[in-house]
CSV table of C-alpha atoms in Angstrom, one decimal:
chain,number,residue,atom,x,y,z
A,1,SER,CA,39.2,116.2,16.6
A,2,GLU,CA,35.5,115.3,17.2
A,3,THR,CA,34.8,118.8,18.1
A,4,GLY,CA,33.3,120.2,15.2
A,5,ASP,CA,36.6,122.5,14.5
A,6,LEU,CA,37.6,122.7,11.1
A,7,THR,CA,40.0,125.2,11.4
A,8,ARG,CA,42.7,122.8,11.1
A,9,LYS,CA,41.5,120.9,8.2
A,10,SER,CA,42.9,121.7,4.7
A,11,SER,CA,40.7,123.9,2.5
A,12,LEU,CA,38.8,121.9,-0.1
A,13,ALA,CA,37.0,123.5,-3.1
A,14,PRO,CA,33.8,121.9,-4.6
A,15,PHE,CA,34.1,118.1,-5.6
A,16,GLY,CA,31.8,118.6,-8.6
A,17,THR,CA,34.4,120.9,-10.2
A,18,TYR,CA,37.8,120.2,-8.7
A,19,GLN,CA,37.3,116.4,-7.3
A,20,GLU,CA,39.0,117.3,-4.2
A,21,TYR,CA,37.8,115.3,-1.0
A,22,GLY,CA,39.1,115.1,2.5
A,23,THR,CA,39.4,112.2,5.0
A,24,PHE,CA,37.8,112.5,8.5
A,25,GLY,CA,40.5,110.4,10.5
A,26,ILE,CA,43.3,108.1,9.9
A,27,VAL,CA,41.6,105.2,11.7
A,28,ASP,CA,38.3,105.4,10.0
A,29,ARG,CA,39.6,106.2,6.5
A,30,PHE,CA,36.1,107.7,6.0
A,31,ASN,CA,36.0,110.2,3.0
A,32,TYR,CA,34.1,113.5,2.4
A,33,ALA,CA,33.4,116.2,-0.1
A,34,LEU,CA,31.9,119.5,-0.2
A,35,GLN,CA,29.3,120.9,-2.5
A,36,ILE,CA,28.4,124.5,-2.6
A,37,TYR,CA,24.7,125.7,-3.7
A,38,ASP,CA,22.7,129.1,-3.9
A,39,GLU,CA,25.9,131.0,-4.6
A,40,GLY,CA,27.7,130.4,-1.7
A,41,THR,CA,24.8,130.6,0.8
A,42,VAL,CA,24.7,126.8,1.2
A,43,LEU,CA,27.3,123.9,2.1
A,44,SER,CA,26.7,120.5,2.2
A,45,ILE,CA,29.1,117.9,3.1
A,46,VAL,CA,28.7,114.8,1.4
A,47,ALA,CA,29.6,111.1,2.8
A,48,ASP,CA,28.8,107.7,2.3
A,49,ALA,CA,25.8,106.5,3.5
A,50,GLY,CA,26.9,102.5,2.8
A,51,ALA,CA,29.3,100.8,0.4
A,52,HIS,CA,26.7,100.0,-2.4
A,53,GLY,CA,27.1,103.1,-4.3
A,54,SER,CA,31.0,102.5,-4.8
A,55,HIS,CA,30.4,99.1,-5.7
A,56,VAL,CA,28.1,99.8,-8.5
A,57,ALA,CA,30.2,102.4,-9.6
A,58,GLY,CA,33.3,99.9,-9.9
A,59,ILE,CA,30.9,97.5,-11.9
A,60,ALA,CA,30.4,100.3,-14.3
A,61,ALA,CA,33.5,101.9,-14.7
A,62,ALA,CA,36.4,100.9,-12.5
A,63,HIS,CA,39.8,101.9,-13.7
A,64,HIS,CA,42.9,100.1,-13.2
A,65,PRO,CA,45.8,100.6,-15.8
A,66,ASP,CA,47.9,98.5,-13.9
A,67,ASN,CA,45.5,95.5,-13.4
A,68,GLU,CA,43.1,95.2,-16.1
A,69,LEU,CA,41.2,92.4,-14.6
A,70,ASP,CA,40.0,94.6,-12.2
A,71,ASN,CA,38.5,97.0,-14.7
A,72,GLY,CA,34.7,97.7,-14.6
A,73,VAL,CA,32.9,97.3,-18.1
A,74,ALA,CA,33.7,100.8,-19.4
A,75,PRO,CA,36.6,101.7,-17.8
A,76,GLY,CA,37.4,104.8,-20.0
A,77,ALA,CA,33.9,106.4,-18.9
A,78,LYS,CA,33.9,109.2,-16.7
A,79,VAL,CA,31.4,108.8,-13.3
A,80,VAL,CA,29.3,111.5,-12.2
A,81,SER,CA,28.1,110.6,-8.7
A,82,LEU,CA,24.6,111.8,-7.6
A,83,LYS,CA,23.7,110.9,-4.4
A,84,ILE,CA,19.8,110.3,-3.7
A,85,GLY,CA,20.4,108.2,-0.6
A,86,ASP,CA,19.8,110.2,2.2
A,87,THR,CA,21.9,109.1,5.5
A,88,ARG,CA,19.6,110.0,8.1
A,89,LEU,CA,17.2,107.4,6.7
A,90,GLY,CA,19.4,104.4,6.2
A,91,SER,CA,20.4,105.6,2.8
A,92,MET,CA,16.9,105.3,1.3
A,93,GLU,CA,16.2,107.3,-1.6
A,94,SER,CA,14.0,110.5,-0.8
A,95,MET,CA,11.7,112.0,-3.7
A,96,PRO,CA,13.5,115.6,-3.6
A,97,GLY,CA,17.0,113.9,-3.8
A,98,LEU,CA,15.6,111.8,-7.0
A,99,TYR,CA,14.2,115.2,-8.7
A,100,ARG,CA,17.6,116.7,-8.0
A,101,ALA,CA,19.6,114.2,-9.4
A,102,LEU,CA,17.5,114.0,-12.5
A,103,LEU,CA,17.6,117.6,-13.0
A,104,LEU,CA,21.4,117.8,-12.5
A,105,ALA,CA,21.9,114.7,-15.0
A,106,ILE,CA,19.9,117.0,-17.6
A,107,GLN,CA,21.9,120.2,-16.8
A,108,LEU,CA,25.5,118.5,-16.8
A,109,LYS,CA,24.2,116.6,-20.1
A,110,LEU,CA,25.2,113.0,-19.2
A,111,ASP,CA,24.7,110.4,-21.8
A,112,VAL,CA,23.7,107.4,-19.6
A,113,ILE,CA,22.8,107.4,-15.9
A,114,ASN,CA,22.5,104.2,-13.8
A,115,LEU,CA,19.7,104.0,-10.9
A,116,SER,CA,20.4,100.6,-8.7
A,117,TYR,CA,17.4,101.6,-6.4
A,118,GLY,CA,13.8,100.4,-6.5
A,119,GLU,CA,10.8,100.4,-4.5
A,120,SER,CA,7.3,99.0,-4.9
A,121,VAL,CA,4.6,100.8,-6.5
A,122,HIS,CA,0.7,101.0,-6.5
A,123,GLU,CA,0.6,102.5,-10.1
A,124,VAL,CA,2.7,102.4,-13.3
A,125,ASN,CA,3.7,105.3,-15.7
A,126,ARG,CA,2.5,108.0,-13.3
A,127,GLY,CA,3.7,110.8,-11.1
A,128,LYS,CA,6.1,113.7,-11.4
A,129,PHE,CA,9.2,111.3,-11.2
A,130,VAL,CA,8.0,109.1,-14.3
A,131,GLU,CA,7.2,112.4,-16.1
A,132,LEU,CA,10.7,113.9,-15.5
A,133,ALA,CA,12.4,110.6,-16.4
A,134,ASN,CA,10.7,110.5,-19.6
A,135,GLU,CA,11.4,113.9,-20.5
A,136,MET,CA,15.4,113.2,-19.9
A,137,VAL,CA,15.3,110.1,-22.1
A,138,LEU,CA,12.9,111.3,-24.9
A,139,LYS,CA,13.7,115.3,-24.9
A,140,HIS,CA,17.6,115.4,-23.7
A,141,GLY,CA,18.4,112.1,-24.9
A,142,ILE,CA,19.8,110.4,-21.7
A,143,THR,CA,19.4,106.6,-21.5
A,144,PHE,CA,18.1,105.6,-18.0
A,145,VAL,CA,19.3,102.1,-16.7
A,146,SER,CA,17.5,100.6,-13.3
A,147,SER,CA,17.5,97.7,-11.4
A,148,ALA,CA,14.3,95.4,-12.0
A,149,GLY,CA,14.2,94.4,-8.2
A,150,ASN,CA,14.9,91.4,-6.0
A,151,ASN,CA,11.5,90.2,-5.3
A,152,GLY,CA,11.3,87.2,-7.6
A,153,PRO,CA,10.6,84.4,-8.7
A,154,ALA,CA,6.6,85.4,-8.9
A,155,LEU,CA,5.3,87.0,-11.7
A,156,THR,CA,4.6,91.0,-11.7
A,157,THR,CA,7.2,91.6,-9.0
A,158,VAL,CA,9.2,94.4,-11.0
A,159,GLY,CA,10.0,97.2,-8.9
A,160,ALA,CA,9.9,100.9,-9.3
A,161,PRO,CA,11.1,102.9,-11.1
A,162,GLY,CA,12.9,100.0,-13.3
A,163,GLY,CA,9.7,98.0,-14.1
A,164,SER,CA,7.2,100.7,-13.9
A,165,CYS,CA,8.2,103.6,-16.5
A,166,GLU,CA,8.2,102.5,-20.1
A,167,HIS,CA,11.5,104.4,-21.0
A,168,ILE,CA,13.8,103.0,-18.4
A,169,LEU,CA,15.7,100.2,-19.2
A,170,SER,CA,14.9,97.7,-16.8
A,171,ILE,CA,17.6,95.1,-15.8
A,172,ALA,CA,17.0,91.7,-14.4
A,173,ALA,CA,19.9,89.4,-12.7
A,174,HIS,CA,21.7,86.5,-14.6
A,175,VAL,CA,24.2,83.8,-13.0
A,176,SER,CA,26.7,82.5,-15.5
A,177,LYS,CA,28.3,79.0,-15.6
A,178,ASP,CA,31.5,80.4,-14.9
A,179,MET,CA,29.9,83.0,-12.0
A,180,MET,CA,28.3,79.9,-10.2
A,181,GLY,CA,31.8,78.2,-9.6
A,182,THR,CA,33.9,81.4,-9.2
A,183,LEU,CA,31.9,83.4,-7.1
A,184,TYR,CA,29.6,80.9,-5.1
A,185,SER,CA,31.6,77.7,-5.1
A,186,LEU,CA,28.6,76.0,-6.8
A,187,LYS,CA,28.9,72.7,-8.9
A,188,GLU,CA,28.2,73.7,-12.6
A,189,GLU,CA,25.8,72.0,-14.6
A,190,GLU,CA,27.3,70.6,-18.1
A,191,ASP,CA,24.3,71.6,-19.8
A,192,THR,CA,23.6,75.0,-18.6
A,193,ASP,CA,24.7,78.5,-20.0
A,194,GLY,CA,23.4,79.8,-16.7
A,195,ALA,CA,20.1,81.1,-15.5
A,196,THR,CA,18.1,84.1,-14.0
A,197,PHE,CA,18.6,84.5,-10.2
A,198,THR,CA,15.6,82.9,-8.3
A,199,TRP,CA,15.2,86.1,-6.5
A,200,SER,CA,15.1,88.4,-9.6
A,201,SER,CA,12.0,90.2,-10.2
A,202,VAL,CA,10.1,89.0,-13.0
A,203,GLY,CA,7.6,90.7,-15.2
A,204,PRO,CA,4.9,91.9,-16.6
A,205,ALA,CA,4.4,95.2,-15.1
A,206,MET,CA,0.8,95.7,-13.7
A,207,ASP,CA,-0.1,97.7,-17.0
A,208,GLY,CA,0.9,94.4,-19.2
A,209,ALA,CA,4.4,95.9,-20.2
A,210,ASN,CA,7.2,93.8,-20.0
A,211,GLY,CA,8.6,94.9,-17.0
A,212,VAL,CA,12.0,93.5,-17.7
A,213,THR,CA,14.2,94.8,-20.6
A,214,LEU,CA,17.0,92.6,-20.4
A,215,THR,CA,19.2,90.7,-18.1
A,216,ALA,CA,22.8,91.1,-16.9
A,217,PRO,CA,25.4,89.5,-14.5
A,218,GLY,CA,23.8,89.9,-11.1
A,219,GLY,CA,26.8,89.9,-9.0
A,220,ALA,CA,30.5,91.3,-9.0
A,221,VAL,CA,33.4,91.4,-6.8
A,222,THR,CA,34.9,94.8,-7.3
A,223,CYS,CA,35.7,98.0,-5.4
A,224,VAL,CA,34.4,99.2,-1.9
A,225,PRO,CA,35.1,102.7,-0.1
A,226,ASN,CA,38.1,102.8,2.3
A,227,TRP,CA,36.4,102.8,5.4
A,228,THR,CA,35.1,99.1,4.9
A,229,LEU,CA,38.6,98.1,5.4
A,230,GLN,CA,38.3,96.2,2.3
A,231,ARG,CA,39.8,96.4,-1.3
A,232,CYS,CA,36.9,94.5,-2.7
A,233,MET,CA,33.7,92.9,-2.1
A,234,LEU,CA,31.3,90.6,-3.2
A,235,MET,CA,27.9,91.9,-3.9
A,236,ASN,CA,24.5,90.5,-5.9
A,237,GLY,CA,21.4,91.8,-6.7
A,238,THR,CA,19.6,93.6,-9.5
A,239,SER,CA,21.8,96.5,-8.2
A,240,MET,CA,24.8,94.8,-9.8
A,241,SER,CA,23.1,93.5,-12.9
A,242,SER,CA,22.0,97.3,-13.6
A,243,PRO,CA,25.5,98.8,-13.9
A,244,HIS,CA,26.9,96.0,-15.9
A,245,ALA,CA,24.1,97.1,-18.8
A,246,ALA,CA,25.0,100.6,-18.1
A,247,GLY,CA,28.5,99.9,-18.7
A,248,CYS,CA,27.6,98.0,-22.1
A,249,VAL,CA,25.3,101.3,-23.0
A,250,ALA,CA,28.4,103.5,-22.4
A,251,LEU,CA,30.5,101.5,-24.7
A,252,LEU,CA,27.9,101.5,-27.3
A,253,ILE,CA,27.2,105.5,-26.9
A,254,SER,CA,31.2,105.8,-26.9
A,255,ALA,CA,31.7,103.9,-30.3
A,256,CYS,CA,28.5,105.7,-32.2
A,257,LYS,CA,30.1,109.2,-31.1
A,258,ALA,CA,33.5,108.1,-32.3
A,259,ASN,CA,32.0,107.2,-35.8
A,260,ASP,CA,29.1,109.4,-36.1
A,261,ILE,CA,26.8,107.3,-35.7
A,262,PRO,CA,23.2,108.5,-34.7
A,263,ILE,CA,22.1,107.7,-31.2
A,264,ASN,CA,18.1,106.8,-30.5
A,265,THR,CA,17.4,106.5,-26.8
A,266,VAL,CA,13.7,105.4,-27.0
């Protein structure tokens, strides 16, 4: 009704427990969910700040049983959404949001997390966030995967936290020969197996560390939210290469668990 009157809306339980969600309107197709904190005293109405997160999740773990070509890298993985982008800031992440997300990841005993966000940084391997990220990996055994940044091709252009925390896997963006033709309508060179995207950030980090751990496909056509009025979309960036790698990590962890193989996240 656009008046703030929710009495005519169906009751919803917290999404994190029951996966229930609502839609604001038929025309806008904008979904929302609820979370409840502090023993029921705080109600959080959660909605998208953009299409980026849905696209990233689709790369890692989209599951389409009727059309496997649309699947993500690890279609059997369970996705847990931890929102760090503040809608009031145009989806820019906030430090309280990052802290809450890492603490929840530890509390929920997740196996792998993907962070397709990044900023510039003045110092590497320092600060409260880095300490918490290192604790998450070293103490709680959670694999942390993050984008390297889109500020290449100059040296030492990796962002934070992907290229500034030694225990985070920092993922650069690769474009394969097939991607060149299929996604970008470029004529493929006969003698190439692909290359790193020119805009993909490059190490070393400011403290001499590699800055980039590995490369993965830096673009994909996959799902986006209903309110975009599109079924799928092409996006590019190390934000896309990171979930490709995270999906691979999820597959490896799943295989290790199934075969009783010890997992070392260091």
